[in-house]
Structures are given as C-alpha cells and as structure tokens.
Tab-separated table of C-alpha atoms and ligand atoms in Angstrom:
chain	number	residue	atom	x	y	z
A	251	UNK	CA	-101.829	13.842	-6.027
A	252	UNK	CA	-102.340	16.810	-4.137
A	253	UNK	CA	-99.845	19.922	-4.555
A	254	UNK	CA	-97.125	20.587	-2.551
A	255	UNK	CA	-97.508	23.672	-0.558
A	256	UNK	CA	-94.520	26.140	-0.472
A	257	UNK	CA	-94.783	29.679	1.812
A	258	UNK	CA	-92.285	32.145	1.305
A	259	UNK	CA	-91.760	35.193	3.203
A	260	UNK	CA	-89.175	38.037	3.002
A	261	UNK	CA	-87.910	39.591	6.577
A	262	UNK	CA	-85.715	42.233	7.918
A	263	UNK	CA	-84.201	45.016	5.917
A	264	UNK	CA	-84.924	44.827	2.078
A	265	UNK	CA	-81.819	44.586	-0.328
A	266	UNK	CA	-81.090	43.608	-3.471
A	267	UNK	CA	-81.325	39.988	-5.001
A	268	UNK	CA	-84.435	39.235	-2.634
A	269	UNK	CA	-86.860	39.268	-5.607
A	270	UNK	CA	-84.394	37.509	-7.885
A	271	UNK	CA	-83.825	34.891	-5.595
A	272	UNK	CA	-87.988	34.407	-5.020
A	273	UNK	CA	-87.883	34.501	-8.912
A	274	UNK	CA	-84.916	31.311	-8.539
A	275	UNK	CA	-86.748	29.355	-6.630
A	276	UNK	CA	-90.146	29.574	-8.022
A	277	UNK	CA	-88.780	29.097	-11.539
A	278	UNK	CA	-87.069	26.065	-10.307
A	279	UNK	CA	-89.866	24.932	-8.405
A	280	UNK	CA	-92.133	25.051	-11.439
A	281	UNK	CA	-89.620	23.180	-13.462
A	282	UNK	CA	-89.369	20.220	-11.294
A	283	UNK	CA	-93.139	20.068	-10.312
A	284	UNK	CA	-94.841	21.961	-12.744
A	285	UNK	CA	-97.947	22.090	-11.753
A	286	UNK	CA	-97.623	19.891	-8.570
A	287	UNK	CA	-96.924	22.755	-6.872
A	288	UNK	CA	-98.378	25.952	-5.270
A	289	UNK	CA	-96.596	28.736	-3.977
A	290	UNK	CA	-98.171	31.320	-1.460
A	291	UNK	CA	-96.142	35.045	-1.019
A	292	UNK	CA	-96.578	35.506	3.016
A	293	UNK	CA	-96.937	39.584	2.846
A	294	UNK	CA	-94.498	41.914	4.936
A	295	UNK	CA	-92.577	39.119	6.628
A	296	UNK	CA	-93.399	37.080	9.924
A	297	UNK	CA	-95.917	39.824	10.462
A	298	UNK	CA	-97.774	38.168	7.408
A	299	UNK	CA	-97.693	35.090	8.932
A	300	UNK	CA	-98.862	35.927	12.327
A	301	UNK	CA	-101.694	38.081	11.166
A	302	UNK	CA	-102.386	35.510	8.014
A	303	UNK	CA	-101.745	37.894	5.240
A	304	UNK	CA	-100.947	35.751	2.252
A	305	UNK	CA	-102.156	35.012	-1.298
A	306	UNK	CA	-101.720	32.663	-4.446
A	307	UNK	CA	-99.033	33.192	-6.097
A	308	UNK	CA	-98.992	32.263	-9.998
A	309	UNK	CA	-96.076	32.063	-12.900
A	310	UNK	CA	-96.744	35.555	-13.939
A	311	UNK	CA	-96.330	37.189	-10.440
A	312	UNK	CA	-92.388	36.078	-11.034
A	313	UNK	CA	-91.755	37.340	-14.374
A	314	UNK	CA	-90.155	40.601	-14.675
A	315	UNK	CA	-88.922	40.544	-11.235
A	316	UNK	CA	-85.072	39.119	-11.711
A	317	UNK	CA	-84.042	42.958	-12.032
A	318	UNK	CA	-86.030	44.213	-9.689
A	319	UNK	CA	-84.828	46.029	-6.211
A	320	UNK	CA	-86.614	45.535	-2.645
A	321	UNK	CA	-88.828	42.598	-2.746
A	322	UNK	CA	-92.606	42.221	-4.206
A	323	UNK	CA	-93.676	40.601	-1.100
A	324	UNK	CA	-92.847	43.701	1.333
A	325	UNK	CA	-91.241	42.927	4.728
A	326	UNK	CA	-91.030	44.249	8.227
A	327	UNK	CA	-88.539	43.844	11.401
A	328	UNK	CA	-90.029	41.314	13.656
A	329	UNK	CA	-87.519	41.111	16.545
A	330	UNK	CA	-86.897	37.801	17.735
A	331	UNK	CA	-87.223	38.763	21.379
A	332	UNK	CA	-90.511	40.325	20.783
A	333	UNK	CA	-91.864	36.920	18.399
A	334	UNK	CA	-90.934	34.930	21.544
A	335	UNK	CA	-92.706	36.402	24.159
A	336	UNK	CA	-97.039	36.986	24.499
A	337	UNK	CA	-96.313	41.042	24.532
A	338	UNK	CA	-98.646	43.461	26.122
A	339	UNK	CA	-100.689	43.142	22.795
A	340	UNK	CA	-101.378	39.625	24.117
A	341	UNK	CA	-100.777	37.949	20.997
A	342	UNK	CA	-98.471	34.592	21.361
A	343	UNK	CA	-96.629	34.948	17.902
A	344	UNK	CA	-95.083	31.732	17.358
A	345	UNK	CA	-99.153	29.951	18.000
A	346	UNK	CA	-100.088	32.479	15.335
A	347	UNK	CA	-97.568	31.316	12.923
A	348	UNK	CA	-97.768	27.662	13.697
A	349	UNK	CA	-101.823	27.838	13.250
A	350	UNK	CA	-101.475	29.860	9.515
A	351	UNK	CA	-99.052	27.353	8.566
A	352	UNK	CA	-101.752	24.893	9.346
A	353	UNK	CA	-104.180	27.039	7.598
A	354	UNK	CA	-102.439	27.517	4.995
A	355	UNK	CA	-101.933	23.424	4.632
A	356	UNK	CA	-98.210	24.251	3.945
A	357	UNK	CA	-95.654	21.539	2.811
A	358	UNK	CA	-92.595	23.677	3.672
A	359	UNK	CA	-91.541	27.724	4.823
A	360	UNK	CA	-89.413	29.620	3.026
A	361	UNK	CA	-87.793	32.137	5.061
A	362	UNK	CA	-85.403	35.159	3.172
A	363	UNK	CA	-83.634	37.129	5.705
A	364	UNK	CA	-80.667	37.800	8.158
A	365	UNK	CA	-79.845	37.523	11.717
A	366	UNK	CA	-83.234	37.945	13.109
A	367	UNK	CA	-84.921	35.736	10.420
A	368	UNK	CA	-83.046	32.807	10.954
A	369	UNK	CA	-83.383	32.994	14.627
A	370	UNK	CA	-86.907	33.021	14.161
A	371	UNK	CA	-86.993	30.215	10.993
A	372	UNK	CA	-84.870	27.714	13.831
A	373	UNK	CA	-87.679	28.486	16.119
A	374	UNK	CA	-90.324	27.608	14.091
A	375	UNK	CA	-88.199	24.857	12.921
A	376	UNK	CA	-88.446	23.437	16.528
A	377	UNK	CA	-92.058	24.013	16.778
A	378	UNK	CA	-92.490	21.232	14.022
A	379	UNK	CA	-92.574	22.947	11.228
A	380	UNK	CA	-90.446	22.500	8.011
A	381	UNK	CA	-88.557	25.286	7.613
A	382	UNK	CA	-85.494	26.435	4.655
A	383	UNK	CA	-83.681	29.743	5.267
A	384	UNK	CA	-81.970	31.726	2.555
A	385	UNK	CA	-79.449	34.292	3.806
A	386	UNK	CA	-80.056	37.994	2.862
A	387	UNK	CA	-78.311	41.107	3.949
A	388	UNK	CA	-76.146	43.949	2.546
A	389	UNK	CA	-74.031	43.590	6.144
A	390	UNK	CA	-72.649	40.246	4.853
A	391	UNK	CA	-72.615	38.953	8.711
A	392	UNK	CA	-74.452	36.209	8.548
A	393	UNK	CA	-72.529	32.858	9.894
A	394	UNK	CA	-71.982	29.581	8.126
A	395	UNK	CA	-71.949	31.486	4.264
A	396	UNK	CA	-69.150	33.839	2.817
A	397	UNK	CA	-71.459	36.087	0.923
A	398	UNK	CA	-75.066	36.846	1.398
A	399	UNK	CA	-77.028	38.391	-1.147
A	400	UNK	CA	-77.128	42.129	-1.819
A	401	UNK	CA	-74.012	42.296	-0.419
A	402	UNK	CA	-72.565	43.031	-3.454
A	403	UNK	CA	-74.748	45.097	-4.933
A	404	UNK	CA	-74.312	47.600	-1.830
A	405	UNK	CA	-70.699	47.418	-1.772
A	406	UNK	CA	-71.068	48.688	-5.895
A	407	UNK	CA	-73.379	51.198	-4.566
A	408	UNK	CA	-70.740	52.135	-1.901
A	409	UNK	CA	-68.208	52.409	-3.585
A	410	UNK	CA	-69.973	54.407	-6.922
A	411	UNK	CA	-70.619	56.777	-3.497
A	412	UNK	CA	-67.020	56.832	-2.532
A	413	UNK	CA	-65.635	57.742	-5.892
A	414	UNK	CA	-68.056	60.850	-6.274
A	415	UNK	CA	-66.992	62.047	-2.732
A	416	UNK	CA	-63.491	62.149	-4.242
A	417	UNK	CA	-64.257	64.902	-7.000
A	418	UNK	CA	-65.645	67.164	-4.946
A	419	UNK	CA	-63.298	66.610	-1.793
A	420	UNK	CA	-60.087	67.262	-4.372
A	421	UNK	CA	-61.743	70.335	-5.603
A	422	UNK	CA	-62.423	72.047	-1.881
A	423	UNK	CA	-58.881	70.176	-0.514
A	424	UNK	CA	-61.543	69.146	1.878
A	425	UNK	CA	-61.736	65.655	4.437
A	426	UNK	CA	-64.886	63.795	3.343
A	427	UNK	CA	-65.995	61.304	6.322
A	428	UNK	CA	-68.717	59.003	4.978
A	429	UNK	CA	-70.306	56.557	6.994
A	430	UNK	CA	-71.363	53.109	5.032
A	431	UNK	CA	-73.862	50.937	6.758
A	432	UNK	CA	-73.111	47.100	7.942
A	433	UNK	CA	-74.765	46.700	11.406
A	434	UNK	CA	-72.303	45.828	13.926
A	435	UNK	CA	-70.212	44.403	10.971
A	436	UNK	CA	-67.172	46.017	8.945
A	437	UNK	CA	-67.554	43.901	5.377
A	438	UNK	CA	-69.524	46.597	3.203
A	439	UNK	CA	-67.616	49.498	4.968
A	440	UNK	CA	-64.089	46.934	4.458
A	441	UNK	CA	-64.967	46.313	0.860
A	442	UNK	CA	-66.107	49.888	-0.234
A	443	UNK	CA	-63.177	51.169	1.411
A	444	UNK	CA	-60.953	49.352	-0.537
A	445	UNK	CA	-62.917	49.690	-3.592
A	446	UNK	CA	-62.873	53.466	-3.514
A	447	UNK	CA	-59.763	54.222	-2.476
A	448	UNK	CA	-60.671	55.129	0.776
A	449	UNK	CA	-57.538	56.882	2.763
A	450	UNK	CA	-58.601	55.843	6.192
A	451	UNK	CA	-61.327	53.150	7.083
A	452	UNK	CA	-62.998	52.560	10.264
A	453	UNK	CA	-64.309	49.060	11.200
A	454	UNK	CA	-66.349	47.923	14.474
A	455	UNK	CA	-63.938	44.883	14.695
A	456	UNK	CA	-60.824	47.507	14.663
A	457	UNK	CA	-61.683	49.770	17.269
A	458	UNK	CA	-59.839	53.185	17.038
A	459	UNK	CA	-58.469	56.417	18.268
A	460	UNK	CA	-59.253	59.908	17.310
A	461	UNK	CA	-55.709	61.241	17.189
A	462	UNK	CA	-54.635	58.269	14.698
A	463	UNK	CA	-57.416	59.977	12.282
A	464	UNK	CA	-56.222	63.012	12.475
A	465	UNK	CA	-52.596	61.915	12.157
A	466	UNK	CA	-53.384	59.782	8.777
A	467	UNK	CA	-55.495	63.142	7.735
A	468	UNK	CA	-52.374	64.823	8.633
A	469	UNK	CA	-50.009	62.589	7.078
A	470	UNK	CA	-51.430	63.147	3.725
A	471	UNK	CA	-51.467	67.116	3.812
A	472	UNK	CA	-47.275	66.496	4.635
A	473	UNK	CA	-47.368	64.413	1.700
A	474	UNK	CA	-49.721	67.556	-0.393
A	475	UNK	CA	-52.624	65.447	-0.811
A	476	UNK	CA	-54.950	68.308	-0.133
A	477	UNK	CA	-57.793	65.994	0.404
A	478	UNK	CA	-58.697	62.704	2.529
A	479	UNK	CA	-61.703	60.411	2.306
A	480	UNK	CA	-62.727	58.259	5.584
A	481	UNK	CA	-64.982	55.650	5.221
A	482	UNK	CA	-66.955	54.774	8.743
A	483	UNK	CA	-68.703	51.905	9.404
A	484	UNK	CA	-71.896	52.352	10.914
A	485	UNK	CA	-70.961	50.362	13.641
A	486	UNK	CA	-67.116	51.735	14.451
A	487	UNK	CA	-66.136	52.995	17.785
A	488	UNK	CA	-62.959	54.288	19.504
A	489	UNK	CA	-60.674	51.971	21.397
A	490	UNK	CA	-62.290	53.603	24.960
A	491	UNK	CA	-66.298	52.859	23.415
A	492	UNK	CA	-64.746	49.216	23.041
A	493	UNK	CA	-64.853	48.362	26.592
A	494	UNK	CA	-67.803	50.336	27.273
A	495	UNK	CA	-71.660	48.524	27.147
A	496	UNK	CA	-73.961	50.050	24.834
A	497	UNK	CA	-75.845	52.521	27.103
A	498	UNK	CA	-72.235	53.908	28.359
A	499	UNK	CA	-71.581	54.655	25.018
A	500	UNK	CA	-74.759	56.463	24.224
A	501	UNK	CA	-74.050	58.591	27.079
A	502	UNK	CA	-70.561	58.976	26.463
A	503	UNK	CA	-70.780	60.349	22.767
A	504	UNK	CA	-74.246	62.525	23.866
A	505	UNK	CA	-77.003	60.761	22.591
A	506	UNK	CA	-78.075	57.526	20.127
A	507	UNK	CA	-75.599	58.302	17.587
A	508	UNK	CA	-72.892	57.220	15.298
A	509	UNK	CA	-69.206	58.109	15.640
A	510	UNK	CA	-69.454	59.481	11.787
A	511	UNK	CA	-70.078	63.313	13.247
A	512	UNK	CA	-67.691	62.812	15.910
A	513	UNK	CA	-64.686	61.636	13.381
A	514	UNK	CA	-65.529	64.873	11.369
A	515	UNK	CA	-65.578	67.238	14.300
A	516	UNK	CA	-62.070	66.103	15.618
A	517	UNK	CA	-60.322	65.916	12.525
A	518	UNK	CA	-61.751	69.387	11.421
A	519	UNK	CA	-60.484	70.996	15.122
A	520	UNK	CA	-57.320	68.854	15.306
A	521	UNK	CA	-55.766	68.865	11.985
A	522	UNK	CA	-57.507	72.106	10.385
A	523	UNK	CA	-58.512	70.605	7.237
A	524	UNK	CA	-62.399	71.319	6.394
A	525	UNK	CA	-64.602	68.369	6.711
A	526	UNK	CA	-67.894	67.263	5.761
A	527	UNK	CA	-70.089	64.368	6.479
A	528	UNK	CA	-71.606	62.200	4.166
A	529	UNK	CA	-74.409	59.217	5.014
A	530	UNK	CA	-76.059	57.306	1.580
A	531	UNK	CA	-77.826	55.147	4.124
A	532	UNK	CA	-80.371	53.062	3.165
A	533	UNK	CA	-79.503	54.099	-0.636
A	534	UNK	CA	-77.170	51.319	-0.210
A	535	UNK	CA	-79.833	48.765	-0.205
A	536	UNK	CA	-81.370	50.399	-3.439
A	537	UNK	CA	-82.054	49.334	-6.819
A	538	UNK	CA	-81.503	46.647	-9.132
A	539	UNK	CA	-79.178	44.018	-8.107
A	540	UNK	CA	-75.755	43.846	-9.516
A	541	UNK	CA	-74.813	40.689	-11.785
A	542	UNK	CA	-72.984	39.045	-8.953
A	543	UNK	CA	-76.060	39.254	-6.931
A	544	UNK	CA	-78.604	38.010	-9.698
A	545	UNK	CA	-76.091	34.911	-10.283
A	546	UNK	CA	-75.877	34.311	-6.499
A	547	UNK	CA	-79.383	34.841	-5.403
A	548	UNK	CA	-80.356	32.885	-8.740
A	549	UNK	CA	-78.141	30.342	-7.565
A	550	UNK	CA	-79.664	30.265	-3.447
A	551	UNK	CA	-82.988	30.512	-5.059
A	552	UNK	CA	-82.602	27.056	-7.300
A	553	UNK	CA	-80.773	24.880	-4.234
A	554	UNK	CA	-83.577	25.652	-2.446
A	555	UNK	CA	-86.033	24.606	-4.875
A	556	UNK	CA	-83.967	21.305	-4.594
A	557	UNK	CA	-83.894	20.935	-1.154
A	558	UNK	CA	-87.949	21.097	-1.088
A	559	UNK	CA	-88.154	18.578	-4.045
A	560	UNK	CA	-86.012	16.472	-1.500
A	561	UNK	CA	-87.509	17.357	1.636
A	562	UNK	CA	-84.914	18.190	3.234
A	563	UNK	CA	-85.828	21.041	5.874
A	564	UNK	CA	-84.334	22.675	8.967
A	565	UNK	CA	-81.582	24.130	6.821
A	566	UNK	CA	-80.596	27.400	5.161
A	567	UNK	CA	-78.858	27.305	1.944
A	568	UNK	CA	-75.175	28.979	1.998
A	569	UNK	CA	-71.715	29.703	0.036
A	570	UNK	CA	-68.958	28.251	0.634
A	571	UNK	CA	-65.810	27.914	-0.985
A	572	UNK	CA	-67.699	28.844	-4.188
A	573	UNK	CA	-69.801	25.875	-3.962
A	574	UNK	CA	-74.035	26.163	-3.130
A	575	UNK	CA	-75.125	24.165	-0.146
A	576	UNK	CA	-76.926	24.114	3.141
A	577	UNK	CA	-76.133	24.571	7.027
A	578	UNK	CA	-78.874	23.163	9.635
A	579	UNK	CA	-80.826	26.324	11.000
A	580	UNK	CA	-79.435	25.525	14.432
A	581	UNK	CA	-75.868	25.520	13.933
A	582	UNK	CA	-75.865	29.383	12.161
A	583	UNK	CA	-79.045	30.881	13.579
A	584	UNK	CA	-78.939	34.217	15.337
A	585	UNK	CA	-74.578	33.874	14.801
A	586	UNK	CA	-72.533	36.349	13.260
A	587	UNK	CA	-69.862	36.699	11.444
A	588	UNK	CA	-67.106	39.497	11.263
A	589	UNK	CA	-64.474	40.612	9.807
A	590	UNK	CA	-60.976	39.011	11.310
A	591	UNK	CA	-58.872	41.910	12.997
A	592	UNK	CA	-55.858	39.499	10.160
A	593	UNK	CA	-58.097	39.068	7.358
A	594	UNK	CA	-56.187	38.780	4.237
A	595	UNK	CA	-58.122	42.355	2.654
A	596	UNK	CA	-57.012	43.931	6.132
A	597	UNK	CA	-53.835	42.768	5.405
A	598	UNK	CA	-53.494	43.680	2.254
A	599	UNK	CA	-55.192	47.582	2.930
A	600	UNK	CA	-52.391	47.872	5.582
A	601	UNK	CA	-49.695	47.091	3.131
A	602	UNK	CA	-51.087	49.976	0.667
A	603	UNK	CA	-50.659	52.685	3.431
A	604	UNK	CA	-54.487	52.755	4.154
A	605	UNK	CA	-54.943	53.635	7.825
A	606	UNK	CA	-57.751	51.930	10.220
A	607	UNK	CA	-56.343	53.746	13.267
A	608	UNK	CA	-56.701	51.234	15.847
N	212	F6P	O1	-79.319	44.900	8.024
N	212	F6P	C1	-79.294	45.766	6.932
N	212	F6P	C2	-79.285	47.188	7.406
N	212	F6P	O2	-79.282	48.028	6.309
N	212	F6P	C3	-78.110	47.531	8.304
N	212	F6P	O3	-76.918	47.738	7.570
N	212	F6P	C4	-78.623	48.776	8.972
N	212	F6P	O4	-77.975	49.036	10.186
N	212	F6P	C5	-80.093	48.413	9.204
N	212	F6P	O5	-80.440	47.471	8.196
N	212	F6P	C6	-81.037	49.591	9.118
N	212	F6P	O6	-82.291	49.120	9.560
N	212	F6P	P1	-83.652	49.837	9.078
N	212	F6P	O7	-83.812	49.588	7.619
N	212	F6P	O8	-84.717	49.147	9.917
N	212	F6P	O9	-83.494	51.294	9.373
C-alpha cells in the first residue's frame, strides 16, 4: 500500500506553539499509520512550495521540539495579493504550488498560519488540492476559533513586560506608554492590559481621544498615584484617525507610524508627568510556548492528524466553546475577528476604573 503523503508548511509571523503543534500532528500521524505515512517539512512557508524547497521528514526531526519557540521549518510573508497575481517576476504562484504538490505526490497540505495563510490554503483548496489549515497567531484575530495558538504565550510575555514597567515607572513617578502588538486587533493588548494592571488601555476597536489620556493620567496624580502605565495596541487610533483611510492617517500623524509616540508626547505636554515609551515587539512572539499553548497546539496538532486519517480536507481545525473541531476554509478564510466594543473583559476593565478613552 503506498504511503500517504502529508506536506506541512508554516506561514506568516512565527509564534509560539507552531513547532509543538507540527510535533502533535506528526506524533499522531505516526500513531495511527505508523509507517504508512510520510511527512515532508515545506521550508519557509508558501515560498517553499512555490520554489520546491522541501525534504523528508523522519520521527527524530520531531523530538525535542514540543518546547521549542519559532518553528523548525522557517517561514516567510507571502501576501495573498501578491500569490494571486503573475508579478513582474513573472512567476504564476498558485501553478508553482499546484505543480510541487504534484511533484511532491502529496495526499494532503498542511497549512499553519493566520489571516494570509488561510486565504491562500482556501485558494489552493479551490485549485483541487486537499488542503487542512491550523490557526496560528499571537493577534488572536483569526475568525471561526476563540484562541489561536501563541496567543497565550504572548499575552504571558506581555504582561511579564507590563509588570517590570511598573517598578521602574513607581520609582521615577513616571507615565510608562507601552505599545503591545496585535495587528489591527486589540486581544493581546486587551488581555495584557488587564493582566498587568494596566491604568489606561488603548484598543483599535475603541478608538480614542488624546485629552481622555491625559485626563485618566491626570486622574491618578489627584488620587497620588505618582505613576501611570498605558498599554497601546499596535493598531489603536484616535476617534478623528477612525474615519480617516489609511494613507490620511499616515499623513495626518507625519509618517508610517504608530500612535504609541504620539500618546507619550501629549500626555508628557498636557498633564506634566514624565513619560517614556516602551515597544517589546516581536519579543512577544519569543520563546518557548507557555503550557496553555503546548496543550492547545498539542491538541490542533492531533485533530488534524484525524482529519487526514479521515480525509476530510478543505477545513481548518478551531476552538470553540472548549471543544477541538474544524470550520471549512471558505467560511473563515481571510475573516477577522475583534474584540466587541461590549465584550464581557471590556466590561469588566470598565467596572475596575481602567480607562480606554474612547
Ligand atoms: O501577526 C503577528 C504579528 O506579530 C503582528 O502582531 C505584527 O503586527 C506583525 O506580525 C509583525 O510582522 P513582521 O513579523 O513581518 O514584522
């Protein structure tokens, strides 16, 4: 009987959980089909698999790995737009990856990614080819699943950040504004708020006004709290960016930046209380994955191993209500998902006093 053929490729930003969920689904895979099956590691993400990068993968290549941060098949950003189109470099992406998944004589695709990804997986999935998703990202947007993987581990990371910041902003009665990543989404920046005690947080879904930050900043000092931390999402903007497109607001704030700088420049000129700036970045997709995130990507990685003992493609494995299962590739790919201006941890900030200024 000839093996069954399984590709797996890691897109998009890296995060924790990616290489324990390869190391979930190849474990499982191995324990239902032993050695029925063959798994290939597609290097660097869809670039692998339009340029044909790819080798053999055996048991040994997933030991060792549950622990460990980034993934040990690389990745790369492959926007959708650009896999779509023949660019000027002539090359027609999706014929590429179609022909090496000939080549390759694969049974089934394994895609681990995030917004982009899964557009990409449901297009392949439409070009014939049998396609499972398994939703990655420290943003947490992704539609159709509450939790991705190495969401968790970055809000720990956040919020391990946020409680440092409060040392040193208590000692120099300082402001700290620290901007958390997310994308276009406020979960990590939500959650790490909370987590660390932020004093004001700023979400993309709650847009919000300058002089509300500097009143909350200022509310605190009546109260002789000497020091404030704000925690930024990447993607926040003031209620006047809201209405704005994208370009407007590049002009508008003086360049390709984030409002982080521009929350610490008012507050420090409007309220007179020294502030700083803080940005962990991409630390927040460092490192070993958390528990949470081992269980959960450990969890992803097995369902999918079922789902290619059954056959059953087109799909990307997700969370919901607590239980493991699977939503087609059409019905999520390329959505998002953010946080509800009356989510219940909105809600229940609000009722502690935390401000989101909007
Ligand atoms: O999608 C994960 C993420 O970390 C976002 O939070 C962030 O905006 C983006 O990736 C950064 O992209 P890059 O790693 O390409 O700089």
């Amino acid at each position: 009987m000839a093996k069954r053929r399984i590709g797996i490729l890691t897109s998009g930003g890296d995060c924790p959980g990616l290489n324990a969920a390869i190391r979930g689904v190849a474990k499982a895979l191995y324990e239902r089909m032993g050695d029925d099956v063959e798994i290939l590691g597609i290097a660097d993400g869809y670039t692998g698999l339009i340029e044909g990068e790819y080798r053999k993968m055996d048991r040994s290549d997933f030991s060792g790995i549950l622990t460990r941060g980034g993934t040990i098949l690389g990745t790369s950003r492959q926007p959708y737009k650009q896999i779509q189109v023949v660019g000027d470099d002539n090359v027609d992406k999706i014929a590429n990856m179609k022909e090496n998944y000939k080549k390759m004589k694969l049974d089934c695709l394994l895609t681990l990614g995030g917004n982009g990804t899964h557009k990409t997986a449901a297009l392949l999935s439409d070009n014939g080819l049998n396609v499972i998703g398994l939703p990655k990202t420290i943003d947490n947007d992704l539609y159709g699943t509450d939790v991705t993987f190495g969401f968790h581990t970055a809000v720990d990371i956040g919020t391990e950040v946020i409680d440092r910041l409060h040392t040193t902003a208590a000692s120099h009665s300082r402001a700290m504004v620290v901007e958390i990543m997310g994308n276009k989404a406020g979960w990590l920046t939500l959650y790490a708020g909370v987590a660390g005690g932020a004093d004001v947080i700023l979400l993309p879904e709650l847009p919000f006004t300058y002089e509300k930050v500097a009143q909350a900043v200022m509310r605190r000092v009546q109260r002789g709290h000497v020091f404030s931390i704000i925690a930024v999402a990447e993607g926040a903007m003031t209620k006047e960016e809201a209405k704005l497109k994208r370009k407007e607001r590049v002009a508008l704030r003086g360049g390709p930046i984030n409002v982080t700088p521009l929350v610490a420049k008012y507050i420090q000129e409007n309220t007179g209380v020294e502030t700083r700036t803080m940005v962990p970045g991409h630390y927040l997709r460092g490192g070993s994955p958390s528990a949470y995130d081992r269980v959960l990507s450990t969890q992803f990685g097995a369902y999918a191993a079922k789902l290619i003992d059954k056959e059953t493609y087109g799909v990307t494995v997700a969370s919901v209500n607590g239980g493991i299962c699977a939503n087609k590739l059409q019905d999520v790919a390329g959505k998002s998902r953010y946080v509800p201006t009356n989510h219940q941890l909105v809600d229940v900030a609000r009722s502690l006093g935390i401000a989101f200024c909007d």
